[in-house]
Amino acid sequence: MRSLRGAPLLFLLLTAGDSAVITGACDRDLQCGGGMCCAVSLWIRSLRMCTPMGNLGEDCHPLSHKVPFWGKRMHHSCPCLPNLTCVWISPSKYKCLPDFKNEDIFF
């Protein structure tokens, strides 16, 4: 019977411990790893999370700042990876595509 005396306390500790731990929360780009930026969460606007930079063919936002950006980002997406650029595809639709401006192409 003595061993059950602490059971209610243990039960309270276990049930009170339910909470969400958000990994990857950030305030600035420098807190994220390579190939990532600190972008606004889609679900909680006041939360910023380390988000991968745009890869080939992924949606992007033309006003996303380059990485690292010293301010706070206002968009949920990061800019495209360095070898890609955010290209207008159709009204309000942009995608990360190869940056042909940097290629040595002569016509």
PDB file of C-alpha atoms in Angstrom:
ATOM      1  CA  MET A   1       0.000   0.000   0.000  1.00  0.00           C
ATOM      2  CA  ARG A   2       2.898   2.353   0.713  1.00  0.00           C
ATOM      3  CA  SER A   3       4.050   2.223  -2.920  1.00  0.00           C
ATOM      4  CA  LEU A   4       0.718   3.632  -4.149  1.00  0.00           C
ATOM      5  CA  ARG A   5       0.960   6.808  -2.028  1.00  0.00           C
ATOM      6  CA  GLY A   6       2.904   8.641  -4.743  1.00  0.00           C
ATOM      7  CA  ALA A   7       0.629   7.437  -7.551  1.00  0.00           C
ATOM      8  CA  PRO A   8      -1.699  10.507  -7.583  1.00  0.00           C
ATOM      9  CA  LEU A   9       1.299  12.846  -7.811  1.00  0.00           C
ATOM     10  CA  LEU A  10       2.806  10.789 -10.612  1.00  0.00           C
ATOM     11  CA  PHE A  11      -0.551  10.819 -12.419  1.00  0.00           C
ATOM     12  CA  LEU A  12      -0.741  14.641 -12.139  1.00  0.00           C
ATOM     13  CA  LEU A  13       2.771  15.030 -13.499  1.00  0.00           C
ATOM     14  CA  LEU A  14       2.078  12.757 -16.445  1.00  0.00           C
ATOM     15  CA  THR A  15      -1.234  14.383 -17.400  1.00  0.00           C
ATOM     16  CA  ALA A  16       0.046  17.932 -16.893  1.00  0.00           C
ATOM     17  CA  GLY A  17       2.948  17.169 -19.193  1.00  0.00           C
ATOM     18  CA  ASP A  18       0.868  17.120 -22.390  1.00  0.00           C
ATOM     19  CA  SER A  19       2.171  19.937 -24.549  1.00  0.00           C
ATOM     20  CA  ALA A  20       3.462  20.523 -28.028  1.00  0.00           C
ATOM     21  CA  VAL A  21       7.157  21.016 -28.566  1.00  0.00           C
ATOM     22  CA  ILE A  22       7.811  22.962 -31.740  1.00  0.00           C
ATOM     23  CA  THR A  23      11.191  22.210 -33.234  1.00  0.00           C
ATOM     24  CA  GLY A  24      12.640  24.546 -35.785  1.00  0.00           C
ATOM     25  CA  ALA A  25      11.128  27.714 -34.290  1.00  0.00           C
ATOM     26  CA  CYS A  26      13.258  30.767 -35.082  1.00  0.00           C
ATOM     27  CA  ASP A  27      13.365  34.554 -35.211  1.00  0.00           C
ATOM     28  CA  ARG A  28      16.055  35.129 -37.845  1.00  0.00           C
ATOM     29  CA  ASP A  29      17.588  33.273 -40.807  1.00  0.00           C
ATOM     30  CA  LEU A  30      20.912  32.839 -39.010  1.00  0.00           C
ATOM     31  CA  GLN A  31      19.214  30.484 -36.525  1.00  0.00           C
ATOM     32  CA  CYS A  32      18.399  28.029 -39.335  1.00  0.00           C
ATOM     33  CA  GLY A  33      20.731  25.595 -41.066  1.00  0.00           C
ATOM     34  CA  GLY A  34      22.058  25.823 -44.595  1.00  0.00           C
ATOM     35  CA  GLY A  35      19.473  25.844 -47.373  1.00  0.00           C
ATOM     36  CA  MET A  36      16.778  27.173 -45.017  1.00  0.00           C
ATOM     37  CA  CYS A  37      15.273  30.476 -43.939  1.00  0.00           C
ATOM     38  CA  CYS A  38      13.110  31.637 -41.035  1.00  0.00           C
ATOM     39  CA  ALA A  39       9.629  31.965 -42.609  1.00  0.00           C
ATOM     40  CA  VAL A  40       6.163  32.617 -41.158  1.00  0.00           C
ATOM     41  CA  SER A  41       4.190  29.479 -40.270  1.00  0.00           C
ATOM     42  CA  LEU A  42       1.127  28.744 -42.405  1.00  0.00           C
ATOM     43  CA  TRP A  43      -0.894  27.757 -39.336  1.00  0.00           C
ATOM     44  CA  ILE A  44       0.225  30.226 -36.654  1.00  0.00           C
ATOM     45  CA  ARG A  45       1.030  33.670 -38.091  1.00  0.00           C
ATOM     46  CA  SER A  46       2.947  34.775 -34.993  1.00  0.00           C
ATOM     47  CA  LEU A  47       5.296  31.775 -35.280  1.00  0.00           C
ATOM     48  CA  ARG A  48       8.325  31.620 -37.536  1.00  0.00           C
ATOM     49  CA  MET A  49       9.882  28.282 -38.452  1.00  0.00           C
ATOM     50  CA  CYS A  50      13.002  27.134 -40.283  1.00  0.00           C
ATOM     51  CA  THR A  51      11.742  26.323 -43.781  1.00  0.00           C
ATOM     52  CA  PRO A  52      13.641  24.865 -46.771  1.00  0.00           C
ATOM     53  CA  MET A  53      14.494  27.224 -49.610  1.00  0.00           C
ATOM     54  CA  GLY A  54      12.562  26.753 -52.857  1.00  0.00           C
ATOM     55  CA  ASN A  55      13.736  23.894 -55.046  1.00  0.00           C
ATOM     56  CA  LEU A  56      13.307  23.463 -58.813  1.00  0.00           C
ATOM     57  CA  GLY A  57       9.616  23.669 -59.799  1.00  0.00           C
ATOM     58  CA  GLU A  58       8.333  24.641 -56.341  1.00  0.00           C
ATOM     59  CA  ASP A  59       6.059  27.634 -55.731  1.00  0.00           C
ATOM     60  CA  CYS A  60       7.755  30.840 -54.596  1.00  0.00           C
ATOM     61  CA  HIS A  61       6.977  34.459 -53.756  1.00  0.00           C
ATOM     62  CA  PRO A  62       8.693  37.158 -55.846  1.00  0.00           C
ATOM     63  CA  LEU A  63       9.175  39.462 -52.840  1.00  0.00           C
ATOM     64  CA  SER A  64      11.000  36.925 -50.662  1.00  0.00           C
ATOM     65  CA  HIS A  65      14.289  38.436 -49.549  1.00  0.00           C
ATOM     66  CA  LYS A  66      17.620  36.738 -50.141  1.00  0.00           C
ATOM     67  CA  VAL A  67      19.165  34.596 -47.391  1.00  0.00           C
ATOM     68  CA  PRO A  68      20.335  35.726 -44.913  1.00  0.00           C
ATOM     69  CA  PHE A  69      17.735  38.439 -44.399  1.00  0.00           C
ATOM     70  CA  TRP A  70      18.410  40.589 -41.334  1.00  0.00           C
ATOM     71  CA  GLY A  71      14.772  41.518 -40.690  1.00  0.00           C
ATOM     72  CA  LYS A  72      11.705  39.385 -40.017  1.00  0.00           C
ATOM     73  CA  ARG A  73      10.170  37.671 -43.035  1.00  0.00           C
ATOM     74  CA  MET A  74       6.502  38.322 -43.788  1.00  0.00           C
ATOM     75  CA  HIS A  75       5.900  35.351 -46.137  1.00  0.00           C
ATOM     76  CA  HIS A  76       5.478  31.634 -45.463  1.00  0.00           C
ATOM     77  CA  SER A  77       7.937  30.672 -48.193  1.00  0.00           C
ATOM     78  CA  CYS A  78      11.676  31.098 -48.525  1.00  0.00           C
ATOM     79  CA  PRO A  79      13.379  32.409 -51.646  1.00  0.00           C
ATOM     80  CA  CYS A  80      14.593  29.944 -54.259  1.00  0.00           C
ATOM     81  CA  LEU A  81      17.932  28.172 -53.916  1.00  0.00           C
ATOM     82  CA  PRO A  82      20.911  30.248 -55.185  1.00  0.00           C
ATOM     83  CA  ASN A  83      21.012  28.676 -58.687  1.00  0.00           C
ATOM     84  CA  LEU A  84      17.251  29.304 -59.197  1.00  0.00           C
ATOM     85  CA  THR A  85      15.067  32.374 -59.558  1.00  0.00           C
ATOM     86  CA  CYS A  86      11.394  33.057 -58.851  1.00  0.00           C
ATOM     87  CA  VAL A  87       9.771  33.274 -62.310  1.00  0.00           C
ATOM     88  CA  TRP A  88       6.248  34.491 -63.156  1.00  0.00           C
ATOM     89  CA  ILE A  89       4.264  31.612 -64.713  1.00  0.00           C
ATOM     90  CA  SER A  90       0.691  32.938 -64.776  1.00  0.00           C
ATOM     91  CA  PRO A  91      -1.344  35.523 -62.835  1.00  0.00           C
ATOM     92  CA  SER A  92      -0.378  35.204 -59.147  1.00  0.00           C
ATOM     93  CA  LYS A  93       1.634  32.015 -59.874  1.00  0.00           C
ATOM     94  CA  TYR A  94       5.429  31.903 -59.511  1.00  0.00           C
ATOM     95  CA  LYS A  95       7.846  28.952 -59.582  1.00  0.00           C
ATOM     96  CA  CYS A  96      11.538  28.395 -58.848  1.00  0.00           C
ATOM     97  CA  LEU A  97      13.243  27.859 -62.211  1.00  0.00           C
ATOM     98  CA  PRO A  98      16.845  27.984 -63.495  1.00  0.00           C
ATOM     99  CA  ASP A  99      18.364  31.453 -63.495  1.00  0.00           C
ATOM    100  CA  PHE A 100      19.359  31.859 -67.133  1.00  0.00           C
ATOM    101  CA  LYS A 101      20.604  35.405 -66.527  1.00  0.00           C
ATOM    102  CA  ASN A 102      23.783  33.984 -65.014  1.00  0.00           C
ATOM    103  CA  GLU A 103      24.479  31.544 -67.841  1.00  0.00           C
ATOM    104  CA  ASP A 104      26.961  32.436 -70.565  1.00  0.00           C
ATOM    105  CA  ILE A 105      24.469  32.158 -73.421  1.00  0.00           C
ATOM    106  CA  PHE A 106      24.941  34.225 -76.546  1.00  0.00           C
ATOM    107  CA  PHE A 107      22.373  34.633 -79.307  1.00  0.00           C
TER     108      PHE A 107
END
